[in-house]
PDB file of C-alpha atoms and ligand atoms in Angstrom:
ATOM      1  CA  UNK A  56     -45.835  46.787  -7.591  1.00 75.00           C
ATOM      2  CA  UNK A  57     -44.563  44.647  -4.709  1.00 71.00           C
ATOM      3  CA  UNK A  58     -41.865  45.633  -2.206  1.00 67.00           C
ATOM      4  CA  UNK A  59     -39.425  43.519  -4.211  1.00 77.00           C
ATOM      5  CA  UNK A  60     -39.925  45.876  -7.140  1.00 87.00           C
ATOM      6  CA  UNK A  61     -41.462  43.084  -9.166  1.00 96.00           C
ATOM      7  CA  UNK A  62     -44.845  43.109 -10.837  1.00 98.00           C
ATOM      8  CA  UNK A  63     -46.686  39.992  -9.647  1.00 98.00           C
ATOM      9  CA  UNK A  64     -49.163  38.225 -11.950  1.00 98.00           C
ATOM     10  CA  UNK A  65     -51.336  35.268 -10.913  1.00 99.00           C
ATOM     11  CA  UNK A  66     -53.153  33.174 -13.530  1.00 99.00           C
ATOM     12  CA  UNK A  67     -56.284  31.360 -12.386  1.00 99.00           C
ATOM     13  CA  UNK A  68     -58.386  28.542 -13.871  1.00 98.00           C
ATOM     14  CA  UNK A  69     -60.672  25.938 -12.341  1.00 98.00           C
ATOM     15  CA  UNK A  70     -58.274  23.066 -11.605  1.00 98.00           C
ATOM     16  CA  UNK A  71     -54.811  24.670 -12.016  1.00 98.00           C
ATOM     17  CA  UNK A  72     -53.674  21.711 -14.115  1.00 98.00           C
ATOM     18  CA  UNK A  73     -54.454  22.829 -17.707  1.00 98.00           C
ATOM     19  CA  UNK A  74     -55.020  26.471 -18.638  1.00 98.00           C
ATOM     20  CA  UNK A  75     -53.419  28.506 -15.829  1.00 99.00           C
ATOM     21  CA  UNK A  76     -50.113  26.579 -15.539  1.00 98.00           C
ATOM     22  CA  UNK A  77     -49.846  26.855 -19.333  1.00 99.00           C
ATOM     23  CA  UNK A  78     -50.541  30.609 -19.119  1.00 99.00           C
ATOM     24  CA  UNK A  79     -47.868  30.888 -16.427  1.00 99.00           C
ATOM     25  CA  UNK A  80     -45.278  29.163 -18.655  1.00 98.00           C
ATOM     26  CA  UNK A  81     -46.214  31.164 -21.769  1.00 99.00           C
ATOM     27  CA  UNK A  82     -46.027  34.468 -19.864  1.00 99.00           C
ATOM     28  CA  UNK A  83     -42.745  33.519 -18.169  1.00 98.00           C
ATOM     29  CA  UNK A  84     -41.206  32.719 -21.583  1.00 98.00           C
ATOM     30  CA  UNK A  85     -42.365  36.085 -22.987  1.00 98.00           C
ATOM     31  CA  UNK A  86     -41.069  37.982 -19.950  1.00 98.00           C
ATOM     32  CA  UNK A  87     -37.711  36.169 -20.284  1.00 98.00           C
ATOM     33  CA  UNK A  88     -37.553  36.833 -24.049  1.00 98.00           C
ATOM     34  CA  UNK A  89     -38.024  40.543 -23.427  1.00 98.00           C
ATOM     35  CA  UNK A  90     -35.212  40.568 -20.852  1.00 98.00           C
ATOM     36  CA  UNK A  91     -37.653  41.353 -18.028  1.00 98.00           C
ATOM     37  CA  UNK A  92     -37.122  38.260 -15.863  1.00 98.00           C
ATOM     38  CA  UNK A  93     -36.106  40.348 -12.838  1.00 97.00           C
ATOM     39  CA  UNK A  94     -39.107  42.640 -13.150  1.00 97.00           C
ATOM     40  CA  UNK A  95     -41.869  40.008 -12.866  1.00 98.00           C
ATOM     41  CA  UNK A  96     -43.080  37.188 -10.648  1.00 98.00           C
ATOM     42  CA  UNK A  97     -45.543  34.861 -12.409  1.00 98.00           C
ATOM     43  CA  UNK A  98     -47.580  32.143 -10.677  1.00 98.00           C
ATOM     44  CA  UNK A  99     -50.852  30.228 -11.114  1.00 99.00           C
ATOM     45  CA  UNK A 100     -53.548  28.686  -8.916  1.00 99.00           C
ATOM     46  CA  UNK A 101     -56.961  27.040  -9.124  1.00 98.00           C
ATOM     47  CA  UNK A 102     -60.421  27.930  -7.913  1.00 98.00           C
ATOM     48  CA  UNK A 103     -60.809  24.298  -6.799  1.00 98.00           C
ATOM     49  CA  UNK A 104     -58.404  22.195  -4.750  1.00 97.00           C
ATOM     50  CA  UNK A 105     -58.948  18.778  -6.388  1.00 98.00           C
ATOM     51  CA  UNK A 106     -55.443  18.575  -7.850  1.00 98.00           C
ATOM     52  CA  UNK A 107     -53.318  20.216  -5.141  1.00 98.00           C
ATOM     53  CA  UNK A 108     -49.665  19.167  -5.521  1.00 98.00           C
ATOM     54  CA  UNK A 109     -50.155  17.636  -8.973  1.00 98.00           C
ATOM     55  CA  UNK A 110     -48.113  18.463 -12.064  1.00 98.00           C
ATOM     56  CA  UNK A 111     -50.128  19.894 -14.970  1.00 98.00           C
ATOM     57  CA  UNK A 112     -52.286  17.424 -16.912  1.00 98.00           C
ATOM     58  CA  UNK A 113     -50.096  15.147 -19.082  1.00 98.00           C
ATOM     59  CA  UNK A 114     -51.974  16.226 -22.238  1.00 98.00           C
ATOM     60  CA  UNK A 115     -51.263  19.891 -21.512  1.00 98.00           C
ATOM     61  CA  UNK A 116     -47.563  19.131 -20.928  1.00 98.00           C
ATOM     62  CA  UNK A 117     -47.342  17.075 -24.134  1.00 98.00           C
ATOM     63  CA  UNK A 118     -48.886  19.837 -26.239  1.00 98.00           C
ATOM     64  CA  UNK A 119     -46.852  22.608 -24.603  1.00 98.00           C
ATOM     65  CA  UNK A 120     -43.433  20.958 -24.976  1.00 98.00           C
ATOM     66  CA  UNK A 121     -42.981  21.319 -28.791  1.00 98.00           C
ATOM     67  CA  UNK A 122     -43.704  25.021 -28.408  1.00 98.00           C
ATOM     68  CA  UNK A 123     -40.832  25.295 -25.916  1.00 98.00           C
ATOM     69  CA  UNK A 124     -42.790  25.328 -22.651  1.00 98.00           C
ATOM     70  CA  UNK A 125     -41.906  22.901 -19.842  1.00 98.00           C
ATOM     71  CA  UNK A 126     -44.788  22.859 -17.377  1.00 98.00           C
ATOM     72  CA  UNK A 127     -43.387  22.124 -13.910  1.00 98.00           C
ATOM     73  CA  UNK A 128     -45.856  24.006 -11.714  1.00 98.00           C
ATOM     74  CA  UNK A 129     -47.504  22.104  -8.842  1.00 98.00           C
ATOM     75  CA  UNK A 130     -51.211  22.821  -8.495  1.00 98.00           C
ATOM     76  CA  UNK A 131     -52.443  24.909  -5.607  1.00 98.00           C
ATOM     77  CA  UNK A 132     -55.691  26.547  -4.630  1.00 98.00           C
ATOM     78  CA  UNK A 133     -56.144  30.322  -4.681  1.00 98.00           C
ATOM     79  CA  UNK A 134     -55.921  31.837  -1.170  1.00 98.00           C
ATOM     80  CA  UNK A 135     -56.946  35.155   0.345  1.00 98.00           C
ATOM     81  CA  UNK A 136     -53.313  36.316   0.677  1.00 98.00           C
ATOM     82  CA  UNK A 137     -53.051  36.147  -3.132  1.00 98.00           C
ATOM     83  CA  UNK A 138     -55.240  39.245  -3.345  1.00 98.00           C
ATOM     84  CA  UNK A 139     -52.607  41.128  -1.362  1.00 98.00           C
ATOM     85  CA  UNK A 140     -49.501  39.505  -2.818  1.00 98.00           C
ATOM     86  CA  UNK A 141     -50.356  39.881  -6.520  1.00 98.00           C
ATOM     87  CA  UNK A 142     -50.807  43.034  -8.594  1.00 98.00           C
ATOM     88  CA  UNK A 143     -52.968  41.350 -11.232  1.00 98.00           C
ATOM     89  CA  UNK A 144     -55.135  38.205 -11.034  1.00 99.00           C
ATOM     90  CA  UNK A 145     -56.138  36.819 -14.432  1.00 99.00           C
ATOM     91  CA  UNK A 146     -59.098  34.425 -14.768  1.00 99.00           C
ATOM     92  CA  UNK A 147     -59.469  32.278 -17.872  1.00 98.00           C
ATOM     93  CA  UNK A 148     -63.257  32.569 -18.208  1.00 98.00           C
ATOM     94  CA  UNK A 149     -66.251  34.440 -16.800  1.00 98.00           C
ATOM     95  CA  UNK A 150     -66.870  31.774 -14.185  1.00 98.00           C
ATOM     96  CA  UNK A 151     -63.299  32.124 -12.836  1.00 98.00           C
ATOM     97  CA  UNK A 152     -63.715  35.912 -12.741  1.00 98.00           C
ATOM     98  CA  UNK A 153     -67.055  35.629 -10.876  1.00 98.00           C
ATOM     99  CA  UNK A 154     -65.521  33.275  -8.323  1.00 98.00           C
ATOM    100  CA  UNK A 155     -62.486  35.548  -7.861  1.00 98.00           C
ATOM    101  CA  UNK A 156     -64.659  38.639  -7.390  1.00 98.00           C
ATOM    102  CA  UNK A 157     -66.611  36.772  -4.713  1.00 98.00           C
ATOM    103  CA  UNK A 158     -63.395  35.788  -2.936  1.00 98.00           C
ATOM    104  CA  UNK A 159     -62.028  39.354  -2.977  1.00 98.00           C
ATOM    105  CA  UNK A 160     -62.472  41.090   0.388  1.00 97.00           C
ATOM    106  CA  UNK A 161     -62.340  44.699  -0.837  1.00 98.00           C
ATOM    107  CA  UNK A 162     -63.109  46.670  -3.990  1.00 98.00           C
ATOM    108  CA  UNK A 163     -59.378  47.320  -4.350  1.00 98.00           C
ATOM    109  CA  UNK A 164     -58.821  43.544  -4.425  1.00 98.00           C
ATOM    110  CA  UNK A 165     -61.678  43.103  -6.921  1.00 98.00           C
ATOM    111  CA  UNK A 166     -60.052  45.677  -9.180  1.00 98.00           C
ATOM    112  CA  UNK A 167     -57.037  43.383  -9.515  1.00 98.00           C
ATOM    113  CA  UNK A 168     -59.164  40.739 -11.280  1.00 98.00           C
ATOM    114  CA  UNK A 169     -59.230  40.694 -15.103  1.00 98.00           C
ATOM    115  CA  UNK A 170     -60.265  38.155 -17.727  1.00 98.00           C
ATOM    116  CA  UNK A 171     -57.778  36.628 -20.149  1.00 98.00           C
ATOM    117  CA  UNK A 172     -60.393  36.738 -22.908  1.00 98.00           C
ATOM    118  CA  UNK A 173     -60.204  40.534 -22.926  1.00 98.00           C
ATOM    119  CA  UNK A 174     -56.648  40.291 -24.299  1.00 98.00           C
ATOM    120  CA  UNK A 175     -57.387  37.871 -27.147  1.00 98.00           C
ATOM    121  CA  UNK A 176     -56.894  39.690 -30.472  1.00 98.00           C
ATOM    122  CA  UNK A 177     -56.157  37.172 -33.249  1.00 98.00           C
ATOM    123  CA  UNK A 178     -59.128  34.899 -32.493  1.00 98.00           C
ATOM    124  CA  UNK A 179     -62.202  37.154 -32.559  1.00 97.00           C
ATOM    125  CA  UNK A 180     -64.560  34.187 -32.066  1.00 97.00           C
ATOM    126  CA  UNK A 181     -63.181  33.652 -28.549  1.00 98.00           C
ATOM    127  CA  UNK A 182     -63.893  35.884 -25.560  1.00 98.00           C
ATOM    128  CA  UNK A 183     -62.475  33.400 -23.016  1.00 98.00           C
ATOM    129  CA  UNK A 184     -60.005  30.497 -22.794  1.00 98.00           C
ATOM    130  CA  UNK A 185     -62.196  27.365 -22.869  1.00 98.00           C
ATOM    131  CA  UNK A 186     -61.644  24.476 -20.469  1.00 98.00           C
ATOM    132  CA  UNK A 187     -59.893  21.704 -22.467  1.00 98.00           C
ATOM    133  CA  UNK A 188     -60.292  19.019 -19.778  1.00 96.00           C
ATOM    134  CA  UNK A 189     -63.008  17.056 -21.601  1.00 95.00           C
ATOM    135  CA  UNK A 190     -61.745  17.937 -25.109  1.00 95.00           C
ATOM    136  CA  UNK A 191     -59.361  16.213 -27.522  1.00 96.00           C
ATOM    137  CA  UNK A 192     -55.984  17.399 -28.819  1.00 98.00           C
ATOM    138  CA  UNK A 193     -57.533  20.361 -30.663  1.00 98.00           C
ATOM    139  CA  UNK A 194     -58.778  21.738 -27.328  1.00 98.00           C
ATOM    140  CA  UNK A 195     -55.257  21.799 -25.907  1.00 98.00           C
ATOM    141  CA  UNK A 196     -53.754  23.353 -29.060  1.00 98.00           C
ATOM    142  CA  UNK A 197     -56.504  25.986 -29.018  1.00 98.00           C
ATOM    143  CA  UNK A 198     -55.697  26.859 -25.381  1.00 98.00           C
ATOM    144  CA  UNK A 199     -52.036  27.394 -26.311  1.00 98.00           C
ATOM    145  CA  UNK A 200     -52.927  29.482 -29.393  1.00 98.00           C
ATOM    146  CA  UNK A 201     -55.227  31.697 -27.326  1.00 98.00           C
ATOM    147  CA  UNK A 202     -52.723  32.003 -24.470  1.00 99.00           C
ATOM    148  CA  UNK A 203     -49.836  32.983 -26.780  1.00 98.00           C
ATOM    149  CA  UNK A 204     -51.998  35.691 -28.321  1.00 98.00           C
ATOM    150  CA  UNK A 205     -53.475  36.975 -25.045  1.00 98.00           C
ATOM    151  CA  UNK A 206     -50.225  36.889 -23.011  1.00 98.00           C
ATOM    152  CA  UNK A 207     -48.415  38.988 -25.618  1.00 98.00           C
ATOM    153  CA  UNK A 208     -51.126  41.663 -25.488  1.00 98.00           C
ATOM    154  CA  UNK A 209     -51.484  41.492 -21.715  1.00 98.00           C
ATOM    155  CA  UNK A 210     -47.729  41.892 -21.270  1.00 98.00           C
ATOM    156  CA  UNK A 211     -47.706  44.944 -23.583  1.00 98.00           C
ATOM    157  CA  UNK A 212     -50.486  46.479 -21.492  1.00 98.00           C
ATOM    158  CA  UNK A 213     -48.809  45.767 -18.127  1.00 98.00           C
ATOM    159  CA  UNK A 214     -45.471  47.205 -19.319  1.00 98.00           C
ATOM    160  CA  UNK A 215     -47.154  50.317 -20.706  1.00 98.00           C
ATOM    161  CA  UNK A 216     -49.403  50.981 -17.698  1.00 97.00           C
ATOM    162  CA  UNK A 217     -46.654  50.448 -15.124  1.00 97.00           C
ATOM    163  CA  UNK A 218     -43.722  51.990 -17.006  1.00 95.00           C
ATOM    164  CA  UNK A 219     -41.749  48.766 -16.657  1.00 95.00           C
ATOM    165  CA  UNK A 220     -38.270  48.967 -18.173  1.00 92.00           C
ATOM    166  CA  UNK A 221     -35.342  46.549 -18.274  1.00 87.00           C
TER     167      UNK A 221
HETATM  168  P1  4NP B 415     -58.238  23.731 -15.875  1.00 61.86           P
HETATM  169  O1  4NP B 415     -58.994  22.393 -16.346  1.00 61.86           O
HETATM  170  O2  4NP B 415     -59.243  24.558 -15.093  1.00 61.86           O
HETATM  171  O3  4NP B 415     -57.839  24.385 -17.153  1.00 61.86           O
HETATM  172  O4  4NP B 415     -57.071  23.271 -15.030  1.00 61.86           O
HETATM  173  C1  4NP B 415     -59.659  21.580 -15.408  1.00 61.86           C
HETATM  174  C2  4NP B 415     -58.950  20.586 -14.782  1.00 61.86           C
HETATM  175  C3  4NP B 415     -59.575  19.759 -13.864  1.00 61.86           C
HETATM  176  C4  4NP B 415     -60.910  19.961 -13.576  1.00 61.86           C
HETATM  177  C5  4NP B 415     -61.617  20.966 -14.200  1.00 61.86           C
HETATM  178  C6  4NP B 415     -60.989  21.783 -15.119  1.00 61.86           C
HETATM  179  N1  4NP B 415     -61.559  19.105 -12.656  1.00 61.86           N
HETATM  180  O5  4NP B 415     -62.780  19.248 -12.473  1.00 61.86           O
HETATM  181  O6  4NP B 415     -60.908  18.241 -12.057  1.00 61.86           O
END
């Protein structure tokens, strides 16, 4: 828990323009719905820096909007301070988790890294959130389905393990 008394969660994907900004918006909406807005800080970043400063991919924004998510995040690259500033760092797939573990400077920092796939419950055929960048519409809808499922379970776990109350 940070000095501000908030629990800080950072979502990570490769480019920070599809999966992780969507995860950020889904989690923020769930935190808000549960009346826990003041108890959390949610952000996202990318392993790569190709899209720094960009809004999320138009396709991701178009698919997220009817579900009530406005994606306004500006892409940024993960930085070493993130391992200090955040309580939990959530990679979308095994490659993200490998990269994050390599960037971590200490075992304590490595312990902050988890994989989103471990919180998927309703879609047993998926153990990660697949990159939709080269996919069609179904790929983007699938990302949102998986994120809504996984964020709900992840939030339950965070609240339970950290005794977070309104
Ligand atoms: P994301 O998707 O990791 O879900 O944001 C990608 C977006 C862009 C690239 C790769 C993945 N890219 O190589 O530019």
